[in-house]
Tab-separated table of C-alpha atoms in Angstrom:
chain	number	residue	atom	x	y	z
A	7	MET	CA	20.915	163.102	89.602
A	8	THR	CA	17.999	161.085	90.841
A	9	GLY	CA	17.775	159.241	94.274
A	10	ASN	CA	18.169	155.928	93.037
A	11	ASN	CA	21.435	156.739	91.396
A	12	VAL	CA	22.517	158.318	95.003
A	13	ARG	CA	21.508	155.373	96.617
A	14	GLN	CA	23.477	153.354	94.250
A	15	GLU	CA	26.356	155.491	94.046
A	16	ALA	CA	26.534	155.330	98.240
A	17	ALA	CA	25.984	151.546	98.079
A	18	GLN	CA	28.970	151.117	95.922
A	19	LEU	CA	31.310	153.664	98.302
A	20	ARG	CA	30.154	151.804	101.210
A	21	ASN	CA	31.136	148.248	99.650
A	22	SER	CA	34.257	149.927	98.242
A	23	VAL	CA	35.353	151.635	101.699
A	24	ALA	CA	34.566	148.304	103.472
A	25	ASN	CA	36.580	146.083	101.260
A	26	THR	CA	39.337	148.788	101.261
A	27	MET	CA	39.503	148.809	105.107
A	28	SER	CA	39.109	145.305	105.187
A	29	TRP	CA	42.043	144.494	103.150
A	30	LYS	CA	44.103	147.378	104.731
A	31	LEU	CA	43.198	145.904	107.939
A	32	GLN	CA	44.488	142.355	106.910
A	33	ASP	CA	47.418	143.827	105.175
A	34	THR	CA	48.280	145.752	108.379
A	35	ASN	CA	47.772	142.548	110.495
A	36	GLN	CA	49.937	140.518	108.203
A	37	LYS	CA	52.702	143.236	108.428
A	38	LEU	CA	52.367	143.167	112.401
A	39	SER	CA	52.724	139.121	112.414
A	40	ASP	CA	55.698	139.420	109.952
A	41	ARG	CA	57.118	141.972	111.961
A	42	ILE	CA	56.543	140.188	115.106
A	43	SER	CA	58.096	136.993	113.706
A	44	GLU	CA	61.247	138.820	112.619
A	45	VAL	CA	61.702	140.457	116.191
A	46	ASP	CA	60.797	136.959	117.805
A	47	GLN	CA	63.398	135.716	115.605
A	48	TRP	CA	66.136	138.110	116.589
A	49	PHE	CA	65.303	137.666	120.272
A	50	ARG	CA	65.790	134.132	120.416
A	51	ASN	CA	68.937	134.514	118.316
A	52	LEU	CA	70.113	137.475	120.687
A	53	ASP	CA	68.790	135.299	124.074
A	54	ARG	CA	71.049	132.528	122.380
A	55	THR	CA	74.076	134.810	122.261
A	56	LEU	CA	73.355	135.948	125.638
A	57	ARG	CA	73.558	132.836	127.158
A	58	GLU	CA	76.992	132.081	125.156
A	59	VAL	CA	78.172	135.344	126.373
A	60	GLN	CA	77.216	134.076	129.929
A	61	ASP	CA	78.788	130.738	129.750
A	62	ALA	CA	82.176	132.717	128.139
A	63	VAL	CA	81.979	135.040	131.567
A	64	ASP	CA	81.727	131.997	133.739
A	65	ARG	CA	84.561	130.111	132.050
A	66	LEU	CA	86.656	133.170	132.025
A	67	ALA	CA	86.010	134.357	135.813
A	68	LYS	CA	86.454	130.440	136.517
A	69	VAL	CA	90.188	130.467	135.001
A	70	LYS	CA	90.557	133.986	136.285
A	71	GLN	CA	90.257	132.655	139.799
A	72	GLU	CA	92.577	129.835	139.070
A	73	VAL	CA	95.237	132.169	137.831
A	74	GLU	CA	94.939	134.166	141.228
A	75	ARG	CA	94.847	130.846	142.925
A	76	THR	CA	97.949	129.729	140.885
A	77	LEU	CA	99.791	133.036	141.860
A	78	VAL	CA	98.594	132.409	145.792
A	79	ALA	CA	100.143	128.877	145.384
A	80	ASN	CA	103.545	129.876	143.739
A	81	LEU	CA	103.906	132.520	146.698
A	82	PRO	CA	105.364	129.762	149.404
A	83	PHE	CA	107.511	128.319	146.495
A	84	HIS	CA	108.982	131.568	145.838
A	85	GLU	CA	109.645	132.588	149.287
A	86	ALA	CA	111.225	129.224	150.091
A	87	SER	CA	113.611	129.674	147.193
A	88	LYS	CA	114.522	132.955	148.209
A	89	GLU	CA	114.884	131.621	151.830
A	90	VAL	CA	117.332	129.044	150.688
A	91	LEU	CA	119.734	131.427	148.707
A	92	ASN	CA	119.850	133.360	152.030
A	93	LEU	CA	120.504	130.491	154.057
A	94	ARG	CA	123.211	129.130	151.896
A	95	ASP	CA	124.886	132.458	152.170
A	96	ARG	CA	125.489	131.555	155.807
A	97	ARG	CA	128.118	129.209	154.436
A	98	ARG	CA	132.085	130.063	155.055
A	99	GLY	CA	135.326	130.007	153.652
A	100	VAL	CA	135.697	127.558	150.689
A	101	ASP	CA	132.187	126.373	151.002
A	102	LEU	CA	130.842	129.471	149.830
A	103	VAL	CA	130.994	128.914	146.202
A	104	GLU	CA	128.475	129.206	143.381
A	105	ASP	CA	127.771	125.361	142.974
A	106	GLU	CA	125.101	123.609	141.106
A	107	PRO	CA	122.347	124.039	143.744
A	108	TYR	CA	123.295	127.747	144.020
A	109	HIS	CA	122.378	127.982	140.155
A	110	GLU	CA	119.476	125.880	140.532
A	111	VAL	CA	117.855	127.819	143.161
A	112	LYS	CA	118.711	131.102	141.218
A	113	LYS	CA	117.055	129.589	138.224
A	114	GLU	CA	114.178	128.860	140.366
A	115	VAL	CA	113.586	131.937	141.722
A	116	HIS	CA	114.221	133.550	138.286
A	117	LEU	CA	111.692	131.189	136.711
A	118	ILE	CA	108.806	131.684	139.583
A	119	HIS	CA	109.514	135.185	138.949
A	120	GLU	CA	108.741	135.197	135.393
A	121	ILE	CA	105.797	133.042	135.750
A	122	ASN	CA	104.114	134.940	138.332
A	123	GLU	CA	104.494	138.299	135.831
A	124	SER	CA	103.106	136.016	133.002
A	125	LEU	CA	99.909	135.012	135.202
A	126	ARG	CA	99.729	138.680	136.310
A	127	GLU	CA	99.522	139.856	132.874
A	128	ALA	CA	97.452	137.068	131.989
A	129	GLY	CA	94.886	137.931	135.033
A	130	ARG	CA	94.766	141.594	133.639
A	131	HIS	CA	94.121	140.217	130.119
A	132	ASP	CA	91.245	138.050	131.596
A	133	TRP	CA	89.962	141.135	133.602
A	134	ASP	CA	89.869	143.301	130.581
A	135	HIS	CA	88.029	140.733	128.402
A	136	LEU	CA	85.642	139.895	131.364
A	137	VAL	CA	84.678	143.573	131.636
A	138	ASP	CA	84.297	143.623	127.793
A	139	LEU	CA	82.045	140.445	128.010
A	140	LYS	CA	80.120	141.883	131.006
A	141	ASN	CA	79.725	145.299	128.860
A	142	GLN	CA	78.206	142.936	125.836
A	143	ARG	CA	75.951	141.073	128.204
A	144	ASP	CA	74.287	144.420	129.359
A	145	GLN	CA	74.010	145.751	125.852
A	146	LEU	CA	72.305	142.266	125.011
A	147	GLU	CA	70.037	142.151	127.919
A	148	ALA	CA	69.017	145.746	127.714
A	149	ASP	CA	68.149	144.758	123.692
A	150	LEU	CA	66.264	141.921	124.813
A	151	LYS	CA	64.138	143.699	127.091
A	152	ASP	CA	63.546	146.267	124.450
A	153	LYS	CA	62.697	143.876	122.251
A	154	GLU	CA	60.579	141.902	124.457
A	155	LEU	CA	58.746	145.160	125.295
A	156	ALA	CA	58.341	145.748	121.382
A	157	LEU	CA	57.007	142.103	120.740
A	158	LYS	CA	54.423	142.832	123.666
A	159	ILE	CA	52.904	145.909	122.217
A	160	ASP	CA	52.939	144.584	118.737
A	161	ARG	CA	51.284	141.309	119.958
A	162	PHE	CA	48.810	143.467	121.693
A	163	GLN	CA	48.165	145.409	118.581
A	164	LEU	CA	47.769	142.348	117.011
A	165	SER	CA	44.784	141.247	119.268
A	166	LEU	CA	42.660	144.322	118.742
A	167	ASN	CA	40.102	144.617	116.094
A	168	PRO	CA	37.532	147.621	115.228
A	169	SER	CA	35.258	145.969	117.568
A	170	ALA	CA	37.269	146.500	120.811
A	171	THR	CA	35.427	149.693	121.572
A	172	ASN	CA	36.584	149.169	125.388
A	173	VAL	CA	40.443	149.316	124.395
A	174	ILE	CA	40.845	151.680	121.211
A	175	SER	CA	40.095	155.161	121.047
A	176	LEU	CA	40.885	158.509	119.044
A	177	LYS	CA	44.165	159.950	119.705
A	178	PRO	CA	44.958	163.582	119.128
A	179	TRP	CA	48.277	162.943	116.747
A	180	PRO	CA	48.263	159.510	115.682
A	181	LEU	CA	50.576	160.634	112.817
A	182	ASP	CA	53.376	161.986	114.870
A	183	ALA	CA	56.626	159.917	114.340
A	184	CYS	CA	58.313	161.207	117.349
A	185	SER	CA	56.978	160.113	120.952
A	186	GLY	CA	58.723	160.749	124.249
A	187	GLY	CA	61.738	162.374	122.684
A	188	GLU	CA	62.657	159.502	120.632
A	189	CYS	CA	61.883	159.144	116.814
A	190	PRO	CA	62.028	155.874	114.818
A	191	VAL	CA	64.773	154.590	113.152
A	192	SER	CA	64.760	152.813	109.694
A	193	ILE	CA	64.445	149.282	109.350
A	194	GLU	CA	67.677	149.013	107.714
A	195	THR	CA	69.352	150.487	110.967
A	196	TRP	CA	67.526	148.395	113.292
A	197	LEU	CA	68.840	145.394	111.358
A	198	GLN	CA	72.329	146.601	111.214
A	199	SER	CA	72.096	147.317	115.022
A	200	CYS	CA	70.974	143.838	115.747
A	201	LEU	CA	73.726	142.395	113.485
A	202	ASP	CA	76.450	144.532	115.028
A	203	LYS	CA	75.549	143.696	118.701
A	204	ARG	CA	75.523	139.949	117.755
A	205	SER	CA	78.871	140.459	115.837
A	206	ALA	CA	80.417	142.335	118.719
A	207	ALA	CA	79.257	139.788	121.268
A	208	GLU	CA	80.363	137.003	119.058
A	209	ASP	CA	84.053	138.585	118.838
A	210	ALA	CA	83.857	138.854	122.501
A	211	ILE	CA	83.255	135.497	122.835
A	212	ILE	CA	86.154	134.350	120.387
A	213	LYS	CA	88.851	136.751	122.248
A	214	ALA	CA	87.573	135.521	125.700
A	215	THR	CA	87.596	131.873	124.705
A	216	ARG	CA	90.740	132.282	123.505
A	217	ALA	CA	92.119	134.165	126.433
A	218	THR	CA	90.583	131.300	128.492
A	219	ASN	CA	92.548	128.599	126.977
A	220	ASP	CA	95.733	130.637	126.890
A	221	SER	CA	95.121	131.129	130.712
A	222	TRP	CA	94.515	127.324	131.012
A	223	ASN	CA	97.802	126.397	129.035
A	224	LEU	CA	99.711	129.128	130.980
A	225	ILE	CA	98.609	127.303	134.306
A	226	ARG	CA	99.445	124.065	133.155
A	227	LYS	CA	102.823	124.909	131.839
A	228	SER	CA	103.654	127.037	134.705
A	229	ASN	CA	102.737	124.174	137.033
A	230	ASN	CA	104.972	121.702	135.114
A	231	ASP	CA	107.946	124.034	134.926
A	232	ILE	CA	107.859	124.891	138.594
A	233	HIS	CA	107.672	121.117	139.264
A	234	HIS	CA	110.513	120.027	137.116
A	235	GLN	CA	112.570	123.008	138.422
A	236	ARG	CA	111.774	122.306	142.016
A	237	GLU	CA	112.553	118.574	141.335
A	238	ALA	CA	116.232	119.726	139.827
A	239	THR	CA	117.022	121.862	142.657
A	240	GLN	CA	116.086	119.389	145.226
A	241	PHE	CA	118.366	116.691	143.149
A	242	ALA	CA	120.801	119.393	143.196
A	243	LEU	CA	120.373	120.164	147.001
A	244	ARG	CA	120.479	116.424	147.720
A	245	LYS	CA	123.722	115.811	145.752
A	246	ARG	CA	125.241	118.832	147.230
A	247	ARG	CA	124.569	117.398	150.863
A	248	HIS	CA	125.560	113.992	149.954
A	249	GLU	CA	128.779	115.427	148.555
A	250	THR	CA	129.449	117.766	151.995
A	251	LEU	CA	128.621	114.640	154.014
A	252	GLN	CA	131.476	112.690	151.921
A	253	ALA	CA	133.816	115.368	152.510
A	254	ARG	CA	133.058	115.610	156.157
A	255	ASP	CA	133.719	111.903	156.508
A	256	VAL	CA	136.920	112.185	154.677
A	257	LEU	CA	138.089	115.070	156.958
A	258	ALA	CA	136.677	113.006	160.145
A	259	ALA	CA	139.068	110.253	158.889
A	260	GLN	CA	141.950	112.292	158.350
A	261	ARG	CA	141.573	113.936	161.665
A	262	ILE	CA	141.643	110.643	163.297
A	263	ASP	CA	144.698	109.764	161.216
A	264	LEU	CA	146.602	112.767	162.208
A	265	LYS	CA	145.760	112.672	165.709
A	266	ASP	CA	147.501	109.161	165.637
A	267	GLU	CA	150.176	110.501	163.714
A	268	ILE	CA	150.594	112.892	166.508
A	269	GLU	CA	150.378	110.686	169.350
A	270	ARG	CA	153.051	108.629	167.544
A	271	LEU	CA	155.372	111.515	166.789
A	272	GLU	CA	155.100	112.514	170.612
A	273	ARG	CA	155.925	109.052	171.853
A	274	GLU	CA	158.822	108.919	169.259
A	275	MET	CA	160.263	112.478	170.327
A	276	MET	CA	159.729	111.293	173.782
A	277	ASN	CA	161.848	108.309	173.301
A	278	ILE	CA	164.513	110.339	171.375
A	279	GLU	CA	164.499	112.582	174.388
A	280	GLN	CA	164.740	109.799	176.794
A	281	GLN	CA	167.346	108.232	175.157
A	282	VAL	CA	169.445	111.620	174.741
A	283	ASP	CA	169.348	111.534	178.452
A	284	GLU	CA	170.408	108.330	178.739
A	285	SER	CA	173.380	108.836	176.460
A	286	ARG	CA	174.283	111.531	178.807
A	287	GLY	CA	175.493	108.998	181.363
A	288	ASN	CA	177.635	107.228	178.681
A	289	LEU	CA	179.199	110.774	177.880
A	290	LYS	CA	180.106	111.434	181.516
A	291	LEU	CA	181.411	107.884	182.038
A	292	ALA	CA	183.972	108.445	178.660
A	293	HIS	CA	184.738	111.604	180.164
A	294	THR	CA	185.386	110.454	183.688
A	295	ARG	CA	187.305	107.573	182.656
A	296	MET	CA	189.454	109.448	180.129
A	297	GLU	CA	190.140	112.311	182.899
A	298	ASN	CA	191.081	109.521	185.575
A	299	ARG	CA	193.596	107.692	183.172
A	300	LYS	CA	195.284	110.940	182.724
A	301	SER	CA	196.450	110.147	186.341
A	302	ARG	CA	198.866	107.502	185.193
A	303	ALA	CA	202.577	108.216	185.648
A	304	ARG	CA	205.262	108.495	183.404
A	305	MET	CA	205.741	105.586	181.149
A	306	GLU	CA	202.141	104.164	181.833
A	307	LEU	CA	200.671	107.082	180.408
A	308	VAL	CA	200.558	105.390	177.060
A	309	ARG	CA	197.835	105.503	174.489
A	310	ASP	CA	196.855	102.046	174.658
A	311	PHE	CA	193.714	99.960	173.222
A	312	PRO	CA	191.499	101.459	176.217
A	313	ALA	CA	192.656	104.805	175.463
A	314	VAL	CA	191.799	104.417	171.654
A	315	GLY	CA	188.574	102.496	172.527
A	316	LEU	CA	187.601	105.399	175.055
A	317	GLU	CA	188.470	108.036	172.128
A	318	GLU	CA	186.096	105.855	169.926
A	319	GLU	CA	183.332	105.817	172.109
A	320	LEU	CA	183.432	109.093	172.861
A	321	ARG	CA	183.319	110.287	169.508
A	322	HIS	CA	180.344	108.028	168.651
A	323	VAL	CA	178.211	109.227	171.466
A	324	VAL	CA	178.949	112.524	170.816
A	325	GLU	CA	177.951	111.977	167.076
A	326	SER	CA	175.089	109.890	168.476
A	327	ARG	CA	173.770	112.676	170.453
A	328	GLU	CA	174.211	115.274	167.638
A	329	TYR	CA	172.184	112.888	165.220
A	330	MET	CA	169.522	112.291	167.897
A	331	ALA	CA	169.546	116.141	168.512
A	332	GLN	CA	168.972	116.667	164.888
A	333	LYS	CA	166.352	114.059	164.608
A	334	LEU	CA	164.509	115.547	167.683
A	335	ARG	CA	164.576	118.878	165.828
A	336	ASP	CA	163.111	116.915	162.630
A	337	VAL	CA	160.527	115.399	164.465
A	338	LYS	CA	159.548	118.463	166.415
A	339	ASN	CA	159.114	120.268	162.703
A	340	ILE	CA	157.111	117.216	161.218
A	341	LEU	CA	155.148	117.379	164.552
A	342	ASN	CA	154.367	121.091	164.237
A	343	ARG	CA	153.485	120.862	160.572
A	344	THR	CA	151.312	118.043	161.436
A	345	GLN	CA	149.679	120.000	164.356
A	346	GLN	CA	148.978	122.543	162.030
A	347	HIS	CA	147.643	120.408	159.381
A	348	LEU	CA	145.570	118.933	161.989
A	349	HIS	CA	144.276	122.479	162.884
A	350	GLU	CA	143.427	123.183	159.233
A	351	VAL	CA	141.741	119.956	158.851
A	352	GLU	CA	139.531	120.712	162.154
A	353	GLU	CA	138.389	124.239	160.790
A	354	ASP	CA	137.553	122.838	157.360
A	355	LEU	CA	135.905	119.949	159.223
A	356	GLN	CA	133.691	122.515	161.394
A	357	ARG	CA	132.811	124.623	158.068
A	358	LYS	CA	131.983	121.318	156.595
A	359	GLU	CA	129.608	120.445	159.687
A	360	GLN	CA	128.168	123.851	159.374
A	361	SER	CA	127.707	123.691	155.624
A	362	LEU	CA	126.116	120.121	155.957
A	363	ALA	CA	123.644	121.574	158.739
A	364	ILE	CA	123.073	124.558	156.447
A	365	GLU	CA	122.402	122.307	153.296
A	366	THR	CA	119.890	119.930	155.637
A	367	THR	CA	117.991	123.104	156.472
A	368	CYS	CA	117.833	124.226	153.199
A	369	LEU	CA	116.467	120.722	151.771
A	370	GLU	CA	113.998	120.943	154.404
A	371	LEU	CA	112.676	124.595	153.508
A	372	HIS	CA	112.812	123.716	150.133
A	373	GLU	CA	110.560	120.540	150.643
A	374	ARG	CA	108.169	122.118	153.117
A	375	PRO	CA	105.794	123.955	150.578
A	376	SER	CA	105.503	120.920	148.762
A	377	LYS	CA	103.146	119.365	151.663
A	378	SER	CA	100.613	122.129	151.056
A	379	PRO	CA	100.812	123.416	147.477
A	380	TYR	CA	97.805	125.721	147.785
A	381	GLN	CA	98.667	127.232	151.222
A	382	THR	CA	98.324	130.782	151.890
A	383	ASP	CA	99.807	130.876	155.248
A	384	ILE	CA	103.568	131.556	155.258
A	385	ALA	CA	104.036	132.035	158.861
A	386	TRP	CA	106.400	129.063	158.906
A	387	LEU	CA	108.761	131.557	157.045
A	388	ALA	CA	111.500	132.968	159.256
A	389	PRO	CA	111.519	136.924	159.869
A	390	MET	CA	113.153	138.817	157.174
A	391	ASN	CA	115.130	142.011	157.216
A	392	THR	CA	116.364	144.215	154.560
A	393	THR	CA	120.000	143.828	155.262
A	394	ILE	CA	122.244	143.201	152.488
A	395	THR	CA	123.947	139.927	152.983
A	396	SER	CA	125.888	138.836	149.697
A	397	GLN	CA	125.961	139.859	146.139
A	398	TYR	CA	123.378	137.434	145.352
A	399	THR	CA	120.388	138.546	147.666
A	400	ASN	CA	119.061	141.374	149.607
A	401	GLN	CA	117.509	139.891	152.592
A	402	SER	CA	119.016	138.138	155.511
A	403	ILE	CA	117.634	135.783	158.284
A	404	ASN	CA	117.147	136.920	161.676
A	405	ARG	CA	116.908	134.410	164.709
A	406	GLY	CA	113.876	132.787	163.722
A	407	THR	CA	112.404	129.140	162.698
A	408	ASN	CA	115.455	128.397	160.236
A	409	GLN	CA	117.979	130.103	162.577
A	410	ARG	CA	116.914	127.780	165.371
A	411	ILE	CA	117.072	124.538	162.815
A	412	VAL	CA	120.962	125.413	162.101
A	413	ASP	CA	121.571	126.005	165.308
A	414	ARG	CA	120.231	122.450	166.165
A	415	HIS	CA	122.057	120.824	163.300
A	416	VAL	CA	125.369	122.608	164.159
A	417	THR	CA	124.862	121.572	167.755
A	418	GLU	CA	124.447	118.012	167.262
A	419	CYS	CA	127.406	117.673	164.480
A	420	LEU	CA	130.044	119.888	166.105
A	421	PRO	CA	132.512	117.894	168.558
A	422	LEU	CA	131.618	118.677	172.338
A	423	ASN	CA	134.962	120.469	172.714
A	424	CYS	CA	134.146	123.040	170.046
A	425	GLN	CA	130.514	123.656	170.969
A	426	ASN	CA	131.683	126.768	173.220
A	427	ASP	CA	134.302	127.926	170.784
A	428	PRO	CA	132.959	131.273	169.521
A	429	GLU	CA	135.076	130.751	166.342
A	430	TYR	CA	132.934	128.255	165.207
A	431	GLN	CA	129.486	129.795	166.398
A	432	LEU	CA	127.205	131.156	163.523
A	433	VAL	CA	127.326	135.020	163.056
A	434	ASP	CA	124.098	136.882	162.559
């Protein structure tokens, strides 16, 4: 082999190696560029998905807050309804009935309780979806950070060239696949991981959106149901108050009529007694005349017309006195029955007065939360204990705000002669 041949072969080898290295470098750069484009595309896709997840988190957090706010807003309504039930148990006698307001208030208490349970369940579901969304958000953020780091590394590698001697250097184990305890994964595994993350995030967004819409619909429906039920309850309370007021007025008119009738009966009884007393003089006169005429002697002691007249007068006076005595007994019996009826009417009237005061107070209590539907301070409610007062409720009202309202109404409605009577006082 001559020197010329060696030089030619060396030149060919140099040209071949230079061309091969150039093509390999260009191919590697193209693959890096394609990889950068692919990672950047997935970075943008996952970043868009992350923004959608964050929007879903914000919407779900907002509706969850609104659910909690609705729960707090329903608390005064629920407490007021139970307060009305407790207060209406203070009615006495025939007024303590399961009337329409009782069923409406009972229905309202049950409705608000069911709505609150549904809202709590919706809040728990919203919280679960919110936790799932935040987990997906954290995973996406971590994956985006990894992709951002990978893009930074690959772009830097793409910017390198063989002439950058101040940056590139020889490494001891460049072909070692594992670095820092982590081994590379296949491109299929990486792609499937990206697809799984996006799919999981989209599924979480769909579930969260459905939960958000369900919660909003539940809030609207619950507000409408409570509003309509409260209107029905207030209508029933106003109607019952009007009926009680009418019954009170009827009883008051009956009491006036009975008192007038008693006065007339008493006057008639006094007139009969006076007439009986006056007839006693006629009886004495007839007895005296008949007795004195017995003093006539012999043939003059005849049964003449005056004697017959005296006998008829005596019989008439005796019969009249008996009739008047019987009529006096009849008048007394009627007077006693009328007085007993008056006593019953007055008792019923007092019950109606108390029931009217209670119905008025119940209407005030039921309307009071509507003035501030989102209040959380329920200090206006009277103190409550756990004494069982009836079969409908296990709470009773101590002497608090509501009791003072009832006492005020009863005091205003009761007649003056009955305000100090313990029979008509409210019993705790």
